[in-house]
mmCIF file of C-alpha atoms in Angstrom:
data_model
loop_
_atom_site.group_PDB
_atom_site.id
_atom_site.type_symbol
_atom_site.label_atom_id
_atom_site.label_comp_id
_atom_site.label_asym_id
_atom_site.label_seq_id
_atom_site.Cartn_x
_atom_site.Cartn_y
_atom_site.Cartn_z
ATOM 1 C CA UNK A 1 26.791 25.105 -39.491
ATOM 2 C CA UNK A 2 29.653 23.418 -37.569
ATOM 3 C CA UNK A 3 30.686 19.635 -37.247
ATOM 4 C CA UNK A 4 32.596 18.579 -34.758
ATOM 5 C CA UNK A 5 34.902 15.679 -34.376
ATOM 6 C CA UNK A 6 36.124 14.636 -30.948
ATOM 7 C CA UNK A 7 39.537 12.263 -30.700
ATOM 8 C CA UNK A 8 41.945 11.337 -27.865
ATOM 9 C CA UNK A 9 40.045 9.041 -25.931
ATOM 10 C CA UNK A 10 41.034 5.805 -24.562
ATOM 11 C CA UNK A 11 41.635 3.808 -21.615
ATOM 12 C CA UNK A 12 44.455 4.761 -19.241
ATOM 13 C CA UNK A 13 45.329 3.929 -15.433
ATOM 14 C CA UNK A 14 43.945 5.839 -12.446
ATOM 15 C CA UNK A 15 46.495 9.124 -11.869
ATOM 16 C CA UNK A 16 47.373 8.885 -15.965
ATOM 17 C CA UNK A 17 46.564 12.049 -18.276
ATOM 18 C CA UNK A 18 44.854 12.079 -21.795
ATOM 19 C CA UNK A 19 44.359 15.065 -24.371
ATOM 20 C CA UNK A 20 40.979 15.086 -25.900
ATOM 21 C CA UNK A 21 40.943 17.356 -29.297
ATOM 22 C CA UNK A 22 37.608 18.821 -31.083
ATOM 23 C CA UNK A 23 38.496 19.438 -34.790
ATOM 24 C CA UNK A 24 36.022 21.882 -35.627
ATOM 25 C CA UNK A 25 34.872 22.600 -39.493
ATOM 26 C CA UNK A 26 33.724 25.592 -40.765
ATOM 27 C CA UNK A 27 34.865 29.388 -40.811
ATOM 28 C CA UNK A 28 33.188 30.606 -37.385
ATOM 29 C CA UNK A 29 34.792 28.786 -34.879
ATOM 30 C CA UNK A 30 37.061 31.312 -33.553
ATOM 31 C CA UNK A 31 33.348 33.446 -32.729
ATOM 32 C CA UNK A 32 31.591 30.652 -30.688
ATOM 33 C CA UNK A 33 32.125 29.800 -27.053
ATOM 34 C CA UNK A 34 33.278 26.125 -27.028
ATOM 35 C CA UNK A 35 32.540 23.583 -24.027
ATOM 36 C CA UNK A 36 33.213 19.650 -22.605
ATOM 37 C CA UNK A 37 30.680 17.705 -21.639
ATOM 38 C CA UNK A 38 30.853 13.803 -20.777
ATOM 39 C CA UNK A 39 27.937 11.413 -19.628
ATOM 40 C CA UNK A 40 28.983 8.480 -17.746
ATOM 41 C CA UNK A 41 26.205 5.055 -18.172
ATOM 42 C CA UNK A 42 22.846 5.636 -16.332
ATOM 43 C CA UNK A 43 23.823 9.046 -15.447
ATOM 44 C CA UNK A 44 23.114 12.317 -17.265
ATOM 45 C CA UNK A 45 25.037 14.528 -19.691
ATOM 46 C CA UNK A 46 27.314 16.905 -17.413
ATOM 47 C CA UNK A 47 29.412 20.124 -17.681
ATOM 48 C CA UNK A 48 32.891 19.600 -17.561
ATOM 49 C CA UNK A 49 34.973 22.813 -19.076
ATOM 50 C CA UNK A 50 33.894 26.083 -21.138
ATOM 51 C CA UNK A 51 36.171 28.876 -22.885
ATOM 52 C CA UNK A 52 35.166 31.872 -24.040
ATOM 53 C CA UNK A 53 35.638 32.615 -27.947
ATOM 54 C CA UNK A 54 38.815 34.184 -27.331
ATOM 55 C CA UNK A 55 40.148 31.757 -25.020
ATOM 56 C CA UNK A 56 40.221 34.192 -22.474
ATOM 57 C CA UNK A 57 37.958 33.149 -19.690
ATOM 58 C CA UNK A 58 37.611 29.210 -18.708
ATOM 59 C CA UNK A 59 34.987 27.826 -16.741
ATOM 60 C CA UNK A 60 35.171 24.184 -14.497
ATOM 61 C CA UNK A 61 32.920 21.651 -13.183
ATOM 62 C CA UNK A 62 34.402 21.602 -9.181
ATOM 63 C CA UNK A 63 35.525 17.798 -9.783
ATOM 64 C CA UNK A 64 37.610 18.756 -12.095
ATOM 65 C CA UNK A 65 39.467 21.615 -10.752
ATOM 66 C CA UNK A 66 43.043 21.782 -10.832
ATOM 67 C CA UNK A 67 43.398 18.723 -12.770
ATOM 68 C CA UNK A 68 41.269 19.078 -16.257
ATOM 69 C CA UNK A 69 42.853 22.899 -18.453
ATOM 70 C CA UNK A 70 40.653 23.631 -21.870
ATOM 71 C CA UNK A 71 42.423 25.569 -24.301
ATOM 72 C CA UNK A 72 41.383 26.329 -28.371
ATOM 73 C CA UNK A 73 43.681 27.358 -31.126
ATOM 74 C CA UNK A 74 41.709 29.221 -33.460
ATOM 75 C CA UNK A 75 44.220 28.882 -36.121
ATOM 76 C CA UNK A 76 43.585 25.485 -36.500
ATOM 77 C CA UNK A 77 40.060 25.744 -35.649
ATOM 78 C CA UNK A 78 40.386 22.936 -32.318
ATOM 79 C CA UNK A 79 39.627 22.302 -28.955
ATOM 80 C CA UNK A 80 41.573 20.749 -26.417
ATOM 81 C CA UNK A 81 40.788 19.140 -23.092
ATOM 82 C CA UNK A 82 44.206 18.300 -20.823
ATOM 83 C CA UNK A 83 43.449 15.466 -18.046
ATOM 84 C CA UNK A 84 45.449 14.798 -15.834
ATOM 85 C CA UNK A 85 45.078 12.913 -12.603
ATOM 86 C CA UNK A 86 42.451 11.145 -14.157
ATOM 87 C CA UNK A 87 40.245 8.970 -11.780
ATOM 88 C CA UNK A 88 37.960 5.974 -12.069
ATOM 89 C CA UNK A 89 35.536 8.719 -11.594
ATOM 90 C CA UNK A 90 36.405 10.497 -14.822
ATOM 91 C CA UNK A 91 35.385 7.376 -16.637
ATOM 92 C CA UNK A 92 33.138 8.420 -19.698
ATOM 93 C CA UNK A 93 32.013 9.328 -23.223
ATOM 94 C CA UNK A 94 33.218 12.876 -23.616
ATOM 95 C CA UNK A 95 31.558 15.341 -26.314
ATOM 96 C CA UNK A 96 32.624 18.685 -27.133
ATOM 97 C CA UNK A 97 30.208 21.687 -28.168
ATOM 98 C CA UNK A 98 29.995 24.889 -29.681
ATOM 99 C CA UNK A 99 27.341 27.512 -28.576
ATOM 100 C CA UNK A 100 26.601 29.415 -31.484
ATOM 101 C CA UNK A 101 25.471 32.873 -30.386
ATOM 102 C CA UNK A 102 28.356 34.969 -31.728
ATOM 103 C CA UNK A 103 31.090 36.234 -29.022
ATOM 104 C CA UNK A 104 28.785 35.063 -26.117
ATOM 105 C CA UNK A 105 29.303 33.773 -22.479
ATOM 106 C CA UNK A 106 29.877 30.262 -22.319
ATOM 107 C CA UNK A 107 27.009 28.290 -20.407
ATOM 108 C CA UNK A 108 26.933 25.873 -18.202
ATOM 109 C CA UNK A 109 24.299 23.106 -19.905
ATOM 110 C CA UNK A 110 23.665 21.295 -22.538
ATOM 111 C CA UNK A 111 21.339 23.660 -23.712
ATOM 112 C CA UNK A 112 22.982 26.264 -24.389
ATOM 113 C CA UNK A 113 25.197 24.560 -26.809
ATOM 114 C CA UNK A 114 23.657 23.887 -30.555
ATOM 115 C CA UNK A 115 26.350 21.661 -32.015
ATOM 116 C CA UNK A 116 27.556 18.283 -30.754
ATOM 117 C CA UNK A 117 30.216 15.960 -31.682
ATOM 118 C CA UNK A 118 29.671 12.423 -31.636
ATOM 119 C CA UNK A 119 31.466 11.298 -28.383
ATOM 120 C CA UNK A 120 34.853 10.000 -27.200
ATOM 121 C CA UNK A 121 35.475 7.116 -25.068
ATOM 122 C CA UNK A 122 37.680 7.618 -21.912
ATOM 123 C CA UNK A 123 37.865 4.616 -19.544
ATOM 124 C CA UNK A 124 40.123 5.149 -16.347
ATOM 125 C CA UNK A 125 41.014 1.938 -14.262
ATOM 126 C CA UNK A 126 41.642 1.928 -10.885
#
């Protein structure tokens, strides 16, 4: 069993950054690939990020390219999602997951992930 808790969120200006953290308990994190999702109002839940257990392969949603870097420190059992260049665009409730099939690949949809944290809030204004 893991529970996550996301933090970081808030509102920020168009072309501002934000560093979303997933404090992760429990003493397998450092064996599960760990992703970012976010789901905007009306719309559905969408991939943003993945890493690999290790944190040696990352994985990004096109829109987010070159702007958005996911990172974990197993040490301290969190994940991290750098945004910078944030856009109106970008505005939405942001969840992190763990997938928990031991050392695997990280996927790219919500169903492939087993644990969820509750959500956190980024609002960009133009």
């Amino acid at each position: 069993q893991v529970q996550l808790v996301e933090s970081g969120g808030g509102l920020v200006q168009a072309g501002g950054s934000l560093r979303l953290s997933c404090a992760a308990s429990g003493r397998t994190f450092h064996n599960y690939a760990m992703g970012w999702f976010r789901q905007a109002p009306g719309k559905e839940r969408e991939f943003v990020a993945a890493i690999t257990w290790s944190g040696g392969n990352t994985y990004y949603t096109d829109a987010v390219k070159g702007r958005f870097t996911i990172s974990r420190d197993n040490a301290k059992n969190t994940l991290y999602l750098q945004m910078n260049n944030l856009n109106p665009e970008d505005t939405a409730l942001y969840y992190c997951a763990a997938d928990s099939r031991i050392l695997g690949i990280p996927g790219r949809t919500a169903g492939s992930y087993d644990y969820w944290g509750q959500g956190t809030q980024v609002t960009v204004s133009s």
